[in-house]
Short mmCIF file of C-alpha atoms and ligand atoms in Angstrom, two decimals:
data_model
loop_
_atom_site.label_atom_id
_atom_site.label_comp_id
_atom_site.label_asym_id
_atom_site.label_seq_id
_atom_site.Cartn_x
_atom_site.Cartn_y
_atom_site.Cartn_z
CA MET A 1 0.02 -0.01 0.00
CA HIS A 2 1.42 3.36 -0.98
CA TYR A 3 1.03 5.97 1.80
CA GLU A 4 2.72 8.95 3.39
CA LEU A 5 2.59 10.01 7.01
CA ILE A 6 3.39 13.73 7.46
CA GLY A 7 3.79 14.47 11.14
CA GLU A 8 3.02 12.26 14.09
CA ALA A 9 0.94 9.05 14.12
CA LYS A 10 0.02 9.87 17.83
CA SER A 11 -0.90 13.53 17.19
CA LYS A 12 -4.31 14.44 18.43
CA ASN A 13 -4.63 16.52 15.33
CA LEU A 14 -4.05 13.67 12.96
CA ILE A 15 -6.30 13.53 9.87
CA VAL A 16 -6.44 10.41 7.69
CA PHE A 17 -7.62 11.06 4.18
CA SER A 18 -9.19 8.43 2.01
CA ASN A 19 -9.49 9.10 -1.81
CA GLY A 20 -12.28 8.66 -4.34
CA LEU A 21 -12.81 6.35 -7.26
CA GLY A 22 -10.47 6.96 -10.18
CA THR A 23 -8.12 9.21 -8.01
CA ASP A 24 -5.16 8.80 -5.68
CA PHE A 25 -3.82 10.66 -2.76
CA ARG A 26 -2.58 13.62 -4.75
CA ILE A 27 -6.14 15.04 -4.75
CA TRP A 28 -5.48 16.14 -1.15
CA LEU A 29 -2.26 17.98 -1.82
CA PRO A 30 -3.86 21.34 -2.61
CA LEU A 31 -5.47 21.22 0.74
CA PHE A 32 -2.04 21.14 2.56
CA ASP A 33 -1.02 24.76 2.13
CA GLU A 34 -4.31 25.77 3.72
CA LEU A 35 -4.08 23.35 6.82
CA GLY A 36 -2.29 24.59 9.98
CA GLU A 37 1.21 23.33 10.89
CA ASP A 38 -0.14 21.60 13.91
CA VAL A 39 -2.03 19.15 11.86
CA SER A 40 -0.55 15.74 11.05
CA VAL A 41 -1.74 13.94 7.99
CA LEU A 42 -1.84 10.35 6.73
CA LEU A 43 -2.45 9.97 2.95
CA TYR A 44 -2.74 6.66 1.19
CA ASP A 45 -3.82 5.33 -2.23
CA SER A 46 -6.73 2.97 -1.91
CA ARG A 47 -6.31 -0.59 -3.23
CA GLY A 48 -6.03 -0.70 -6.99
CA HIS A 49 -5.42 3.05 -7.20
CA GLY A 50 -2.35 5.21 -7.54
CA LEU A 51 0.81 3.38 -6.55
CA SER A 52 -1.00 0.82 -4.29
CA GLY A 53 -1.33 -2.72 -5.59
CA GLY A 54 -3.86 -5.32 -4.65
CA ALA A 55 -6.01 -5.27 -7.78
CA ASP A 56 -4.82 -8.69 -9.20
CA ALA A 57 -7.84 -10.34 -7.64
CA ALA A 58 -11.31 -8.87 -7.44
CA PHE A 59 -11.96 -7.01 -4.18
CA GLY A 60 -14.84 -5.24 -2.45
CA MET A 61 -15.72 -2.89 0.43
CA ASP A 62 -14.51 -5.32 3.04
CA GLU A 63 -11.02 -5.31 1.68
CA LEU A 64 -11.02 -1.58 1.37
CA VAL A 65 -12.04 -1.14 5.01
CA THR A 66 -9.62 -3.82 6.21
CA ASP A 67 -6.75 -2.13 4.25
CA LEU A 68 -7.35 1.17 6.13
CA ALA A 69 -7.74 -0.54 9.57
CA SER A 70 -4.43 -2.45 8.90
CA LEU A 71 -2.44 0.65 7.83
CA CYS A 72 -3.57 2.44 11.03
CA ASP A 73 -2.50 -0.51 13.19
CA GLU A 74 0.74 -0.86 11.34
CA LEU A 75 1.62 2.80 11.90
CA GLY A 76 0.57 2.76 15.55
CA ILE A 77 -2.39 5.07 15.10
CA ARG A 78 -4.62 4.80 18.07
CA LYS A 79 -7.14 7.60 17.20
CA ALA A 80 -7.53 10.11 14.25
CA THR A 81 -10.04 12.23 12.45
CA PHE A 82 -10.98 10.34 9.26
CA CYS A 83 -11.88 12.36 6.19
CA GLY A 84 -13.13 10.28 3.21
CA LEU A 85 -14.28 11.60 -0.19
CA SER A 86 -16.95 9.70 -2.09
CA VAL A 87 -16.00 5.93 -1.95
CA GLY A 88 -13.37 7.01 0.55
CA GLY A 89 -16.29 8.24 2.68
CA LEU A 90 -17.93 4.85 2.43
CA VAL A 91 -14.58 3.30 3.52
CA CYS A 92 -14.65 5.53 6.56
CA GLN A 93 -18.27 4.56 7.39
CA GLY A 94 -17.37 0.99 7.07
CA LEU A 95 -14.31 1.60 9.33
CA TRP A 96 -16.56 3.10 11.94
CA LYS A 97 -18.52 -0.20 12.00
CA ALA A 98 -15.46 -2.29 12.13
CA ARG A 99 -13.18 -0.18 14.40
CA PRO A 100 -14.95 2.65 16.19
CA ASP A 101 -12.07 2.74 18.61
CA LEU A 102 -9.99 4.48 15.93
CA PHE A 103 -12.27 7.53 15.60
CA ARG A 104 -11.87 10.98 17.17
CA LYS A 105 -13.97 12.69 14.50
CA LEU A 106 -15.35 12.09 11.02
CA VAL A 107 -15.46 14.31 7.92
CA LEU A 108 -17.74 12.95 5.12
CA CYS A 109 -16.92 14.72 1.94
CA ASP A 110 -19.11 14.39 -1.04
CA THR A 111 -20.33 11.03 0.05
CA ALA A 112 -23.43 9.14 1.18
CA PRO A 113 -24.36 5.82 2.77
CA GLN A 114 -25.21 4.58 -0.79
CA ILE A 115 -23.84 6.19 -3.89
CA GLY A 116 -25.75 5.77 -7.20
CA SER A 117 -27.58 2.50 -7.67
CA PRO A 118 -26.61 -1.10 -8.51
CA ALA A 119 -28.00 -0.44 -12.01
CA ILE A 120 -25.84 2.59 -12.60
CA TRP A 121 -22.70 0.83 -11.35
CA GLY A 122 -23.56 -2.23 -13.48
CA GLU A 123 -23.78 0.10 -16.52
CA ARG A 124 -20.54 1.85 -15.75
CA ILE A 125 -18.79 -1.53 -15.29
CA ALA A 126 -20.05 -2.86 -18.62
CA GLY A 127 -19.07 0.36 -20.42
CA ILE A 128 -15.50 0.31 -19.08
CA GLU A 129 -15.13 -3.44 -19.77
CA LYS A 130 -15.89 -2.67 -23.34
CA GLY A 131 -14.34 0.77 -23.89
CA GLY A 132 -11.67 1.12 -21.15
CA LEU A 133 -11.34 4.10 -18.69
CA GLU A 134 -10.85 6.52 -21.64
CA SER A 135 -14.52 5.97 -22.60
CA ALA A 136 -15.70 7.03 -19.14
CA ALA A 137 -13.44 10.05 -18.60
CA ASP A 138 -15.34 12.94 -20.12
CA ASN A 139 -18.44 12.05 -18.12
CA ALA A 140 -16.40 11.67 -14.97
CA MET A 141 -14.84 15.13 -15.44
CA ALA A 142 -18.32 16.58 -15.94
CA ARG A 143 -19.30 15.14 -12.50
CA TRP A 144 -15.97 15.97 -10.77
CA PHE A 145 -15.56 19.65 -11.71
CA THR A 146 -17.86 22.65 -12.40
CA PRO A 147 -18.19 24.30 -15.88
CA GLY A 148 -16.16 27.12 -14.42
CA PHE A 149 -13.29 24.84 -13.63
CA HIS A 150 -13.41 23.27 -17.16
CA GLU A 151 -13.18 26.81 -18.59
CA ASP A 152 -10.64 28.53 -16.31
CA ARG A 153 -8.38 25.67 -15.26
CA ALA A 154 -8.09 23.51 -18.47
CA ASP A 155 -4.48 22.50 -17.76
CA GLU A 156 -5.32 21.14 -14.27
CA LEU A 157 -8.44 19.40 -15.70
CA ALA A 158 -6.28 17.70 -18.32
CA GLY A 159 -3.94 16.51 -15.49
CA TYR A 160 -6.79 15.10 -13.38
CA ARG A 161 -8.37 13.49 -16.41
CA LEU A 162 -5.00 11.64 -16.97
CA MET A 163 -5.00 10.66 -13.25
CA MET A 164 -8.26 8.86 -13.84
CA THR A 165 -7.37 7.19 -17.22
CA ARG A 166 -4.06 6.00 -15.83
CA GLN A 167 -5.67 4.11 -12.99
CA SER A 168 -5.59 0.32 -13.05
CA VAL A 169 -8.77 -0.77 -14.96
CA ALA A 170 -9.05 -3.73 -12.56
CA GLY A 171 -8.67 -1.58 -9.52
CA TYR A 172 -11.28 0.89 -10.89
CA LEU A 173 -13.74 -1.96 -11.77
CA SER A 174 -13.41 -3.63 -8.37
CA THR A 175 -14.07 -0.32 -6.70
CA CYS A 176 -17.18 0.20 -8.82
CA ALA A 177 -18.37 -3.28 -7.76
CA ALA A 178 -17.73 -2.24 -4.15
CA LEU A 179 -19.86 0.87 -4.62
CA ARG A 180 -22.59 -1.23 -6.40
CA ASP A 181 -22.74 -3.58 -3.41
CA THR A 182 -22.58 -1.12 -0.50
CA ASP A 183 -25.40 0.51 1.39
CA PHE A 184 -24.36 1.78 4.86
CA SER A 185 -27.72 3.39 5.79
CA GLU A 186 -27.93 1.28 8.90
CA ILE A 187 -24.40 2.21 10.00
CA LEU A 188 -24.89 5.98 10.00
CA PRO A 189 -27.36 6.23 12.99
CA THR A 190 -24.75 4.36 15.15
CA ILE A 191 -22.09 7.03 14.69
CA THR A 192 -21.38 8.76 17.93
CA VAL A 193 -18.25 10.84 17.21
CA PRO A 194 -18.65 14.47 16.01
CA THR A 195 -19.29 14.45 12.24
CA LEU A 196 -19.16 17.07 9.48
CA ALA A 197 -20.72 16.36 6.11
CA ILE A 198 -19.57 18.58 3.22
CA VAL A 199 -20.58 18.79 -0.39
CA GLY A 200 -19.92 21.00 -3.43
CA ASP A 201 -23.13 22.87 -4.56
CA GLN A 202 -22.68 21.44 -8.13
CA ASP A 203 -21.58 17.86 -7.27
CA GLY A 204 -22.62 15.58 -10.06
CA SER A 205 -21.91 12.35 -8.37
CA THR A 206 -23.34 12.90 -4.89
CA PRO A 207 -25.67 15.92 -5.15
CA PRO A 208 -26.23 18.14 -1.96
CA GLU A 209 -29.70 16.61 -1.27
CA THR A 210 -28.10 13.13 -1.31
CA VAL A 211 -25.30 14.11 1.11
CA LYS A 212 -27.74 16.01 3.34
CA LYS A 213 -30.06 13.01 3.61
CA GLY A 214 -27.06 10.85 4.70
CA ALA A 215 -25.92 13.52 7.19
CA GLU A 216 -29.47 13.62 8.76
CA LEU A 217 -29.10 9.90 9.64
CA ILE A 218 -26.09 10.69 11.92
CA PRO A 219 -27.01 12.13 15.31
CA GLY A 220 -25.82 15.69 15.66
CA ALA A 221 -23.88 15.84 12.33
CA ARG A 222 -23.23 19.18 10.84
CA PHE A 223 -23.92 19.70 7.07
CA GLU A 224 -22.14 22.39 4.94
CA ILE A 225 -22.30 23.23 1.22
CA ILE A 226 -19.27 24.72 -0.53
CA GLU A 227 -20.20 27.20 -3.34
CA ASP A 228 -18.82 26.98 -6.91
CA CYS A 229 -17.67 23.51 -6.31
CA ALA A 230 -18.43 20.03 -7.79
CA HIS A 231 -17.38 16.57 -6.49
CA LEU A 232 -13.77 17.29 -5.45
CA PRO A 233 -13.60 20.35 -3.12
CA CYS A 234 -10.03 19.43 -2.17
CA ILE A 235 -9.03 20.47 -5.68
CA GLU A 236 -11.61 22.96 -6.68
CA GLN A 237 -12.11 24.91 -3.38
CA PRO A 238 -9.25 23.84 -1.05
CA GLU A 239 -9.33 27.01 0.99
CA ALA A 240 -12.95 26.67 1.72
CA LEU A 241 -12.61 23.02 2.57
CA ALA A 242 -9.63 23.60 4.81
CA GLU A 243 -11.46 26.35 6.66
CA MET A 244 -14.42 24.04 7.44
CA ILE A 245 -12.15 21.17 8.55
CA GLN A 246 -10.03 23.35 10.73
CA GLY A 247 -13.00 24.93 12.42
CA PHE A 248 -14.39 21.50 13.00
CA MET A 249 -11.00 20.15 14.37
CA ARG A 250 -10.85 23.03 16.80
CA GLN A 251 -14.32 22.38 18.26
CA ASN A 252 -14.49 20.23 21.43
O1 LIG B 301 -18.88 9.46 -10.44
C1 LIG B 301 -17.69 9.51 -10.30
O2 LIG B 301 -16.89 9.09 -11.05
C2 LIG B 301 -17.19 9.95 -8.94
C3 LIG B 301 -17.28 9.04 -7.88
C4 LIG B 301 -18.27 8.19 -7.51
C5 LIG B 301 -17.84 7.41 -6.40
C6 LIG B 301 -16.56 7.84 -6.21
O3 LIG B 301 -15.71 7.54 -5.34
O4 LIG B 301 -16.29 8.73 -7.09
#
């Protein structure tokens, strides 16, 4: 598993970031300049993504959750704030069920207890099996980024499109299958740590009303919308996301 720990595993300000489908841990880098120096960070590439392996055999949500729990144990992390984006948010929800002892707080970013529907994931899997990741990339970019980003930040857009199309096809497809098979609606009401749910106002994958509905299942969870932002606030609006996360970290 490819990871990077910046700071201290035992810091009470440790945030563990979990990436979304078709991305790797570099999506979190724009956020760093905005986070305070007292924050420690663990980044990792989820199975079958980025520089992590593990896609030779098909995998599902159980493996994604176990990977994160094992990484935390390996690094001696006893407690952290977990921040997961999209499928990374599902991994954090699954981790809550498996290992609530690891949680200080939870940030759910552009995610929900169930993302899409089994039929939608079935279609995406069939399309990519036939046409490869390239065939799905333009639609993904339309969901990931606002029209304004497409217009004003075309070079960055091209880079993130490459990030997606260069992922392992097997890793991407297993992660789609994990999304198809996961509904954590019954887990959310059991969450007892402070939780912040955030979404971009123009998110095309997990729209604001979907994220809000999920947040309403979590006792006491806060729900925030980031303006001029689609599915990846860590790239499109890192200052706004960092401000929300820092404010949340500072609260008792
Ligand atoms: O729709 C997309 O490609 C974005 C997405 C859905 C689940 C996830 O992790 O990313």
